Amino acid sequence: MSNDLAISARQLTKRFGDFTAVDAITFDVKRGEIFGFLGANGAGKTTAMRMLCGLSFPTSGTATIAGFDLAGEPEKIKRSIGYMSQKFSLYDDLSIVENIRFYGGIYGLTDQEIKDKTSQLLEVLHLQDQAKTLTKALPLGWKQKVAFSVAMVHQPKIVFLDEPTGGVDPVTRREFWTMIYEAAHAGTTVFVTTHYMDEAEYCDRVSIMVDGRIEALDTPLRLKQQFNSASMEGVFIQLARKATRSDG
Amino acid sequence: MRALRILLEKEFRQIFRNPAILRLMFMMPTVQLLFLPLAADYEVKHVNVCVVDYDRSPYSHRLVNKIKATDYFQLVDYTDSYDKALRQLARDEADVVVQISDGFERSLVRENEATVFLAVNAVNGVKANLGGAYMRAVISDFNNEVRVEWAPPQGMNLQPVIGVEAINWYNPLMNYKIFMVPGIVVILVTMVGGFLSALNIVKEKEVGTIEQINVTPIHKYQFILGKLIPFWVLGLIILTIGLFISWVAYGIVPVGSLLTIYVFAAAYLLAVLGMGLGVSTLANNQQQAMLISFFLMMIFILLGGLYTSIDSMPRWAQVVTWFNPVTYFIEVMRMVVLKGSTLYDIRMHIGIVLLMAVVLNGFAVLNYRKRS
């Protein structure tokens, strides 16, 4: 495996009893790439992502994340990745600054680093006035932006984002994607799931999962050509329609 | 170490920002310690007595007056119908019926022997037992008086009687409060520590923040320690409040040293919190955690020897109490508060509780999985 691969999955499978949530997926993600991980509800996106983050044991298959083996070096992987789960991942009874301090501290940032990082983030997010506000008092869009910043606090090589913009208004979504682009520019690989097809167009490459398998993987432009569709939405609908599995 | 400090900082912030926990910390000791000892008093007073006197003689009157004279009994009715008295028993107006049969005085004088019949309402077992026993004592006292009056001047026929005089060591007045309050302090520390720790990790599971923790390189033991230490401090604060209230409200000052109590409590809390955290790793949501803890707490408290003596339990139940941390703390509290036992005296207790702490916290660390 070459060094410019951030993620490399081989035949990665997860079964829950008789149910195969993720069925032998194989793919590579290049360093610095924005990789869109699409699929209908219940297609197995979150399960796959949880395996890649070391939250869930693969039933079979292997993967290398940031150069480390998923089975053997999960704790090393954890230092190199950031993760933003579907569920809200900040402590809502802590303020923005306290959340940053907590996660920064856990990743081993020094007090000075935390301080610098905090003022930098507050400035970028224009949240200087809200520094001491408890997170639960923030609107959803702001929360998600703070959560992304917190997932990036230790400058990970790869960041996993599970539906980061779900329920967020279009303006904030646009701003959120600006942040994703900036992270990718700075060299971070972004692995993102979404249900918004306009967001899929922003990705360098896109994979589409159907019933636990990756049915298509390419740049948005080539996928549209391949499926003879004007938009990613058309591509997605053609593929997702084949799904036999119901929402799960 | 830095990760642990960061974790502690966050836990303490969350605890002191939670008004429910703060209220609980002060309300629970106050309410429990001011009200529970009143309910946990085994002395029975105001037993309602109904006397059925078929004899109506000077001797029967003397007996009735004697019953009336103690403050344990309250004469609710003096009648000559047993049926009427039983109806009062049925209506709960009387707890004990004393029946003095016709010819009581005559047979006492002539045959040197007379029978008094007692009927006790055993719906309330404690009241029935003690009320009956008190009544027997009163009647036997009456019996002695009569015998002295009738004895021949030389005292030849007087049967020998062994009188027993008991001195109650360590609690001379047999004050139930001195006995109960230290035990209630134990229950308090156990409940607060056990429930709060059981709910804590589960809450992170429910909210979803545990996922975020699990993708960080934090060690499992660091995470568990980060949860253990804040509640350990909280438990010792509760203990302090409890001891303070028992001093202010009941004037209870431990005969032994406070240090002994705190050293034991420090070890004990590790065990209780370990159990709570173990429950927290087992349960998937706060409701489950609450029910499991409630189940365990009920058993621990009822089998802990606070309300009932462990010595009088069946053998197998006594074996169960060996695995109950509450038993050891209640014993230690009573030993130190009433008897002034020292650290050396309770070394076994400390050892056992520490062993429990190691096992329970070990379980919590092992059962907490960063990966499923």
XYZ file of C-alpha atoms in Angstrom:
620
model
C 0.000 0.000 0.000
C 1.450 3.312 -0.963
C 1.988 6.171 1.403
C -0.423 8.534 -0.224
C -3.394 6.406 0.781
C -5.211 7.692 3.852
C -7.684 4.829 4.014
C -7.462 1.466 2.389
C -10.218 -1.062 3.059
C -10.157 -4.648 1.827
C -13.223 -6.891 1.966
C -14.371 -5.135 5.136
C -17.479 -6.915 6.468
C -19.748 -6.533 9.477
C -22.445 -9.036 10.325
C -24.986 -8.793 13.139
C -26.266 -12.367 13.428
C -27.766 -13.253 10.039
C -27.790 -9.659 8.898
C -24.848 -8.451 6.851
C -24.738 -4.719 7.448
C -21.535 -4.150 5.496
C -20.736 -6.686 2.796
C -17.054 -6.982 1.822
C -16.386 -3.384 0.835
C -13.053 -2.566 -0.777
C -11.915 0.970 -1.540
C -9.055 3.441 -1.159
C -9.100 7.068 -0.130
C -6.164 9.263 -1.133
C -4.459 11.699 1.190
C -6.064 15.145 1.222
C -9.102 13.912 -0.647
C -12.712 14.808 0.169
C -14.394 11.446 -0.051
C -18.195 11.362 -0.155
C -19.692 8.209 1.309
C -23.279 8.059 0.088
C -26.097 5.593 0.471
C -29.744 5.375 1.442
C -30.803 5.018 5.068
C -29.827 1.563 6.276
C -27.322 0.972 3.478
C -24.562 0.472 6.044
C -22.709 3.796 5.917
C -22.578 4.449 9.637
C -21.597 0.853 10.423
C -18.749 1.048 7.897
C -17.595 4.357 9.315
C -17.714 3.050 12.872
C -15.460 0.173 11.856
C -12.975 2.536 10.231
C -12.887 4.677 13.389
C -12.212 1.703 15.641
C -15.591 1.842 17.372
C -16.745 -1.476 15.972
C -14.876 -4.728 15.267
C -15.023 -5.911 11.633
C -16.418 -9.438 11.302
C -13.861 -9.998 8.555
C -11.653 -8.039 6.206
C -8.792 -5.637 6.848
C -8.157 -1.945 6.638
C -5.276 0.459 6.995
C -6.026 3.896 8.375
C -3.356 6.615 8.236
C -0.802 3.880 7.714
C -1.847 1.851 10.761
C -3.485 -1.562 10.802
C -7.091 -1.419 11.974
C -6.965 -4.750 13.799
C -3.615 -4.345 15.503
C -3.040 -0.638 16.115
C -6.434 0.890 16.962
C -5.022 3.252 19.594
C -2.456 4.639 17.131
C -5.230 5.183 14.633
C -7.184 7.093 17.253
C -4.432 9.693 17.571
C -4.569 10.301 13.829
C -8.286 10.658 13.271
C -11.115 12.963 14.206
C -14.727 11.840 14.314
C -18.006 13.667 14.331
C -20.867 11.293 14.998
C -24.440 11.526 13.799
C -25.496 12.086 17.381
C -24.423 15.394 18.807
C -20.979 14.820 20.231
C -20.291 17.838 22.436
C -21.178 18.115 26.125
C -24.149 20.424 26.162
C -23.658 21.348 29.816
C -20.187 22.653 29.058
C -19.427 25.913 27.294
C -17.763 26.053 23.862
C -14.431 26.903 25.440
C -14.736 24.077 27.980
C -15.535 21.566 25.237
C -12.497 22.632 23.261
C -10.351 22.428 26.367
C -11.686 18.960 27.242
C -11.140 17.335 23.860
C -7.892 19.195 23.273
C -6.645 18.057 26.666
C -7.571 14.445 26.028
C -5.583 14.479 22.794
C -2.620 15.752 24.773
C -2.512 19.423 23.761
C -0.692 21.627 26.258
C -2.460 24.461 28.066
C -0.790 26.994 25.777
C -1.785 25.068 22.653
C -5.360 24.814 23.916
C -5.424 28.530 24.594
C -4.129 29.424 21.135
C -6.433 26.939 19.466
C -9.442 28.245 21.373
C -8.943 31.890 20.433
C -8.225 30.887 16.832
C -11.409 28.794 16.601
C -13.593 31.424 18.241
C -12.297 33.952 15.753
C -12.850 31.753 12.716
C -16.346 30.864 13.887
C -17.130 34.433 14.986
C -18.158 33.093 18.369
C -16.036 35.332 20.616
C -19.152 36.625 22.360
C -20.512 33.111 22.908
C -17.313 31.656 24.388
C -18.903 31.103 27.773
C -22.358 30.098 26.489
C -23.348 26.544 27.326
C -23.397 24.475 24.160
C -27.041 23.514 24.608
C -28.039 27.153 24.144
C -26.523 27.330 20.650
C -28.534 26.887 17.426
C -27.979 23.536 15.669
C -25.923 24.968 12.817
C -23.467 26.592 15.207
C -23.277 23.466 17.303
C -22.291 21.454 14.232
C -19.602 23.946 13.293
C -18.212 23.837 16.832
C -18.388 20.027 16.802
C -16.395 19.969 13.553
C -13.801 22.302 15.021
C -13.551 20.103 18.085
C -13.122 16.990 15.920
C -10.241 18.856 14.219
C -8.711 20.197 17.438
C -5.705 17.830 17.412
C -5.096 18.343 13.666
C -5.894 14.761 12.664
C -4.709 13.291 9.375
C -8.206 12.050 8.613
C -11.562 13.353 9.796
C -14.717 11.223 9.654
C -17.987 13.161 9.445
C -21.265 11.258 9.791
C -24.066 13.375 8.300
C -22.600 16.582 9.698
C -25.146 18.831 7.995
C -28.328 16.889 8.778
C -31.074 19.356 9.684
C -28.872 22.404 9.092
C -30.068 25.395 7.045
C -28.620 25.973 3.518
C -26.540 29.017 4.471
C -24.890 27.230 7.373
C -24.401 24.153 5.206
C -22.510 26.307 2.694
C -20.359 27.715 5.509
C -19.786 24.217 6.850
C -18.506 23.062 3.476
C -16.166 26.026 3.364
C -14.668 24.714 6.577
C -14.360 21.231 5.050
C -12.541 22.679 2.010
C -10.160 24.584 4.236
C -9.394 21.429 6.204
C -8.742 19.498 2.980
C -6.509 22.300 1.692
C -4.489 22.078 4.868
C -3.902 18.394 4.065
C -6.590 16.645 6.098
C -8.409 13.798 4.407
C -12.172 14.217 4.774
C -14.445 11.185 4.831
C -18.027 12.423 4.849
C -21.510 10.918 4.626
C -24.456 12.987 3.498
C -27.962 12.790 2.099
C -27.668 16.123 0.264
C -26.799 15.518 -3.379
C -25.531 19.068 -3.885
C -22.952 18.257 -1.227
C -22.005 15.110 -3.133
C -21.023 17.376 -6.037
C -18.483 19.141 -3.774
C -16.613 15.870 -3.140
C -13.473 14.838 -5.045
C -14.750 11.295 -5.289
C -17.991 9.648 -4.244
C -18.958 6.096 -3.376
C -22.566 4.947 -3.297
C -23.533 2.071 -1.006
C -26.553 -0.106 -1.674
C -27.518 -2.931 0.708
C -24.093 -3.046 2.355
C -22.108 -3.069 -0.899
C -20.350 -0.281 -2.779
C -22.148 -0.134 -6.126
C -20.375 2.840 -7.627
C -17.173 4.781 -6.925
C -15.751 7.619 -8.977
C -15.635 11.378 -9.361
C -19.076 13.013 -9.471
C -18.475 14.017 -13.117
C -17.667 10.503 -14.317
C -20.523 8.976 -12.291
C -22.952 11.316 -14.013
C -21.554 10.320 -17.404
C -21.607 6.633 -16.521
C -25.225 6.710 -15.406
C -26.203 9.182 -18.040
C -27.644 11.661 -15.615
C -27.514 15.434 -15.330
C -27.138 15.429 -11.560
C -25.826 13.295 -8.731
C -29.391 13.010 -7.579
C -30.235 11.061 -10.752
C -27.261 8.754 -10.220
C -28.231 8.157 -6.620
C -31.859 7.401 -7.388
C -30.956 4.909 -10.124
C -28.719 3.009 -7.740
C -30.740 3.310 -4.554
C -33.871 2.075 -6.285
C -32.237 -1.333 -6.597
C -32.082 -1.634 -2.823
C -34.076 -4.514 -1.385
C -33.398 -3.617 2.206
C -35.826 -1.336 3.985
C -34.919 1.582 6.168
C -32.929 0.515 9.210
C -1.999 11.898 34.153
C -2.878 14.995 32.219
C -5.749 13.185 30.543
C -7.059 12.220 33.983
C -6.829 15.800 35.194
C -8.753 16.984 32.152
C -11.411 14.316 32.737
C -11.780 15.266 36.406
C -12.021 18.930 35.559
C -14.870 18.163 33.179
C -16.723 15.818 35.585
C -16.588 18.303 38.456
C -17.792 21.082 36.184
C -20.750 18.974 35.115
C -21.617 17.919 38.664
C -21.517 21.412 40.099
C -23.470 22.715 37.156
C -26.283 20.233 37.772
C -28.770 21.767 40.212
C -30.507 18.408 40.740
C -27.343 16.801 42.090
C -26.574 19.755 44.339
C -30.088 19.774 45.749
C -29.952 16.024 46.277
C -26.666 16.381 48.131
C -28.192 18.593 50.790
C -31.850 17.592 50.785
C -31.373 13.861 51.073
C -29.221 13.834 54.215
C -31.412 16.397 55.914
C -34.721 14.693 55.208
C -33.497 11.161 55.779
C -31.726 11.943 59.013
C -34.459 14.097 60.499
C -37.404 11.859 59.672
C -36.257 8.271 59.270
C -35.015 7.784 62.847
C -38.510 8.656 64.084
C -39.946 5.870 61.977
C -37.210 3.396 62.776
C -37.947 3.415 66.497
C -38.788 -0.043 67.780
C -40.127 1.080 71.125
C -43.856 0.585 71.182
C -45.945 3.089 73.065
C -49.642 3.752 73.314
C -50.788 0.179 72.935
C -54.578 0.311 73.084
C -55.975 -2.037 75.683
C -59.515 -3.185 76.184
C -60.228 -4.873 79.506
C -63.067 -7.342 79.809
C -63.724 -7.674 83.493
C -66.184 -10.405 84.373
C -65.072 -10.348 87.984
C -65.357 -6.696 89.074
C -63.585 -7.381 92.333
C -61.034 -5.319 94.300
C -58.213 -7.457 92.863
C -59.362 -7.095 89.287
C -59.569 -3.339 89.854
C -56.031 -3.327 91.160
C -54.844 -5.113 88.047
C -56.647 -2.660 85.775
C -55.177 0.301 87.643
C -51.741 -1.180 87.255
C -52.230 -1.484 83.506
C -53.462 2.081 83.304
C -50.486 3.335 85.287
C -47.838 2.566 82.664
C -47.477 4.855 79.677
C -47.150 1.903 77.336
C -50.850 1.226 77.573
C -53.915 3.245 76.930
C -57.161 1.900 78.286
C -59.687 2.387 75.509
C -62.537 0.432 77.031
C -63.520 -1.308 80.218
C -66.377 -3.651 79.517
C -67.989 -6.883 80.552
C -68.513 -8.332 77.098
C -65.770 -10.315 75.374
C -67.633 -10.082 72.055
C -67.698 -6.319 72.259
C -63.973 -6.296 72.966
C -63.255 -8.554 69.992
C -65.234 -6.235 67.747
C -62.984 -3.417 68.899
C -59.989 -5.569 68.048
C -61.466 -6.128 64.605
C -62.040 -2.401 64.101
C -58.421 -1.754 65.103
C -59.510 0.315 68.080
C -57.866 -2.104 70.485
C -54.504 -3.864 70.116
C -54.750 -6.105 73.159
C -57.735 -7.539 74.977
C -57.273 -8.574 78.597
C -59.992 -10.846 79.916
C -60.354 -11.246 83.650
C -62.610 -14.208 84.174
C -65.459 -14.464 86.630
C -64.185 -15.687 89.978
C -60.687 -14.227 89.467
C -60.416 -12.972 93.050
C -62.033 -16.048 94.529
C -59.727 -18.507 92.871
C -56.733 -16.286 93.610
C -57.583 -16.349 97.295
C -58.746 -19.923 97.565
C -56.634 -21.831 95.119
C -53.656 -19.514 95.047
C -53.958 -19.417 91.274
C -55.962 -17.461 88.696
C -55.951 -17.140 84.928
C -55.930 -13.976 82.842
C -56.649 -14.341 79.149
C -54.820 -12.180 76.560
C -55.989 -11.665 73.000
C -53.499 -9.804 70.781
C -54.095 -8.205 67.392
C -51.183 -9.568 65.374
C -51.765 -7.600 62.176
C -48.982 -5.287 63.269
C -46.468 -7.932 64.324
C -44.079 -5.671 66.181
C -46.793 -3.984 68.179
C -48.472 -7.290 68.970
C -45.250 -8.940 70.111
C -44.056 -6.105 72.265
C -47.543 -5.174 73.524
C -48.139 -8.780 74.570
C -44.742 -8.985 76.227
C -45.257 -5.722 78.122
C -48.660 -6.941 79.267
C -47.190 -10.215 80.482
C -44.585 -8.239 82.416
C -47.243 -6.082 84.028
C -49.317 -9.083 85.020
C -46.337 -10.993 86.399
C -45.408 -7.899 88.408
C -48.941 -7.838 89.756
C -48.566 -11.520 90.526
C -45.461 -10.865 92.618
C -47.192 -8.143 94.587
C -50.008 -10.481 95.416
C -47.656 -13.244 96.398
C -45.761 -10.986 98.776
C -49.015 -10.016 100.458
C -50.068 -13.609 100.860
C -46.778 -15.041 101.853
C -46.455 -16.394 105.355
C -44.536 -14.016 107.630
C -41.451 -16.250 107.681
C -41.366 -16.407 103.950
C -41.229 -20.206 104.108
C -43.375 -20.989 101.130
C -41.992 -18.305 98.918
C -40.660 -19.940 95.771
C -37.184 -18.828 94.786
C -37.175 -16.379 91.925
C -34.126 -15.335 89.914
C -34.287 -11.666 89.102
C -32.265 -10.484 86.127
C -30.830 -6.982 86.062
C -29.185 -6.055 82.757
C -26.759 -3.236 82.040
C -26.714 -2.143 78.420
C -23.127 -1.498 77.525
C -22.228 1.149 74.896
C -25.811 2.401 74.731
C -26.916 2.445 78.372
C -30.333 3.939 77.760
C -31.009 1.671 74.771
C -31.649 4.807 72.770
C -32.725 3.646 69.324
C -31.640 6.860 67.690
C -28.018 6.348 68.679
C -28.323 2.906 67.169
C -30.203 3.880 64.013
C -28.731 7.240 62.971
C -25.208 5.982 62.184
C -26.818 3.242 60.101
C -28.929 5.726 58.216
C -25.819 7.789 57.454
C -24.409 4.648 55.836
C -27.536 4.132 53.727
C -27.351 7.744 52.654
C -23.756 7.545 51.475
C -24.505 4.257 49.721
C -27.594 5.495 47.904
C -26.125 8.772 46.702
C -22.860 7.172 45.612
C -24.459 4.091 44.092
C -27.169 5.819 42.105
C -25.172 8.771 40.827
C -22.321 6.605 39.609
C -24.695 4.082 38.039
C -26.410 6.792 36.047
C -23.297 8.583 34.910
C -21.612 6.538 32.172
C -25.014 5.440 30.913
C -25.973 9.059 30.459
C -22.995 9.535 28.149
C -24.150 6.478 26.222
C -27.624 7.948 25.884
C -26.481 11.369 24.781
C -23.879 9.889 22.459
C -20.812 11.629 23.870
C -19.334 8.232 24.772
C -18.707 7.618 21.053
C -16.627 10.744 20.925
C -14.675 9.581 23.987
C -14.180 6.157 22.438
C -12.523 7.521 19.300
C -9.957 9.339 21.453
C -6.780 7.569 22.548
C -7.872 7.741 26.207
C -7.267 4.621 28.308
C -10.154 2.711 29.823
C -8.753 2.929 33.342
C -8.312 6.696 32.950
C -11.922 7.070 31.937
C -13.203 4.936 34.861
C -10.929 6.779 37.319
C -12.224 10.051 35.946
C -15.720 8.904 36.843
C -14.776 7.286 40.163
C -12.891 10.124 41.827
C -15.573 12.869 41.591
C -18.231 10.620 43.121
C -15.777 9.488 45.758
C -15.293 13.109 46.798
C -19.058 13.628 46.652
C -19.630 10.578 48.883
C -17.228 11.910 51.507
C -19.009 15.269 51.421
C -22.345 13.511 51.996
C -20.801 11.578 54.871
C -19.607 14.837 56.402
C -23.042 16.414 56.068
C -24.609 13.274 57.579
C -22.261 13.233 60.560
C -22.815 16.940 61.062
C -26.596 16.567 61.103
C -26.470 13.622 63.500
C -24.367 15.766 65.826
C -26.600 18.837 65.613
C -29.943 17.036 65.680
C -29.203 14.074 67.939
C -26.039 15.066 69.751
C -24.290 11.971 68.441
C -20.542 12.339 68.691
C -18.574 9.224 67.771
C -16.819 7.671 70.763
C -14.053 6.587 68.394
C -12.113 8.856 66.071
C -13.585 10.487 62.992
C -10.446 9.504 61.133
C -11.360 5.842 61.543
C -14.758 6.473 60.009
C -13.287 8.405 57.095
C -10.599 5.834 56.382
C -13.206 3.118 56.214
C -15.620 5.257 54.197
C -12.852 6.014 51.697
C -12.362 2.301 51.075
C -16.078 1.580 51.191
C -16.979 4.237 48.635
C -14.531 2.699 46.166
C -16.527 -0.528 46.389
C -19.955 1.090 46.088
C -18.872 3.334 43.217
C -17.237 0.400 41.473
C -20.564 -1.367 41.630
C -22.374 1.699 40.291
C -19.923 2.105 37.423
C -20.194 -1.612 36.694
C -23.966 -1.252 36.421
C -23.407 1.779 34.225
C -21.300 -0.212 31.760
C -23.890 -3.018 31.713
C -26.968 -0.900 31.095
C -27.903 0.680 27.785
C -29.996 3.518 29.151
C -30.616 5.344 32.394
C -33.867 3.507 33.036
C -32.149 0.129 32.993
C -29.357 1.425 35.188
C -31.879 2.812 37.649
C -33.805 -0.459 37.880
C -30.696 -2.604 38.291
C -29.362 -0.275 40.997
C -32.694 -0.214 42.741
C -32.786 -3.998 42.807
C -29.284 -4.197 44.268
C -29.870 -1.380 46.772
C -33.057 -2.945 48.129
C -31.248 -6.201 48.829
C -28.177 -4.506 50.250
C -30.152 -2.263 52.558
C -32.655 -4.844 53.806
C -29.906 -7.425 54.301
C -27.502 -4.858 55.696
C -28.461 -5.221 59.324
C -29.871 -1.732 59.726
C -33.425 -2.722 60.537
C -33.039 -6.328 61.556
C -30.278 -8.179 63.295
C -28.159 -10.292 60.962
C -27.640 -12.843 63.745
C -31.292 -13.759 63.629
C -31.367 -14.373 59.878
C -31.265 -17.921 58.515
C -27.790 -19.255 57.872
C -27.927 -18.897 54.082
C -29.056 -15.286 54.352
C -26.167 -14.612 56.703
C -23.815 -15.961 54.044
C -25.363 -13.533 51.547
C -24.638 -10.625 53.890
C -20.910 -11.413 53.754
C -20.971 -10.139 50.183
C -22.897 -7.031 51.098
C -20.665 -3.973 51.539
C -23.435 -2.168 53.441
C -23.247 -4.762 56.232
C -19.613 -3.909 56.896
C -20.103 -0.163 56.944
C -23.110 -0.334 59.286
C -21.129 -2.565 61.608
C -18.117 -0.264 61.474
C -20.246 2.834 62.061
C -21.864 1.316 65.114
C -18.557 -0.010 66.399
C -16.832 3.347 66.044
C -19.700 5.614 67.038
C -20.965 3.585 70.011
C -17.973 1.597 71.182
C -15.006 3.677 70.039
C -13.379 0.944 67.973
C -10.058 1.809 66.366
C -8.613 1.228 62.909
C -6.968 -1.883 64.271
C -10.326 -3.271 65.405
C -11.862 -2.815 61.963
C -8.873 -3.962 59.903
C -10.784 -7.004 58.673
C -13.668 -4.842 57.520
C -11.338 -2.519 55.613
C -9.606 -5.454 53.981
C -12.847 -7.065 52.799
C -14.257 -3.827 51.454
C -11.016 -3.053 49.602
C -11.152 -6.489 48.020
C -14.701 -5.773 46.880
C -13.523 -2.445 45.457
C -10.794 -4.150 43.426
C -13.199 -6.769 42.050
C -16.011 -4.335 41.217
C -13.815 -1.668 39.640
C -11.914 -4.346 37.766
C -15.232 -5.509 36.373
C -16.176 -1.957 35.394
C -12.886 -1.401 33.540
C -13.079 -4.782 31.779
C -16.718 -4.416 30.878
C -16.313 -0.904 29.529
C -15.601 -1.440 25.856
C -14.321 1.211 23.558
C -15.097 -1.061 20.634
C -18.165 -3.234 20.100
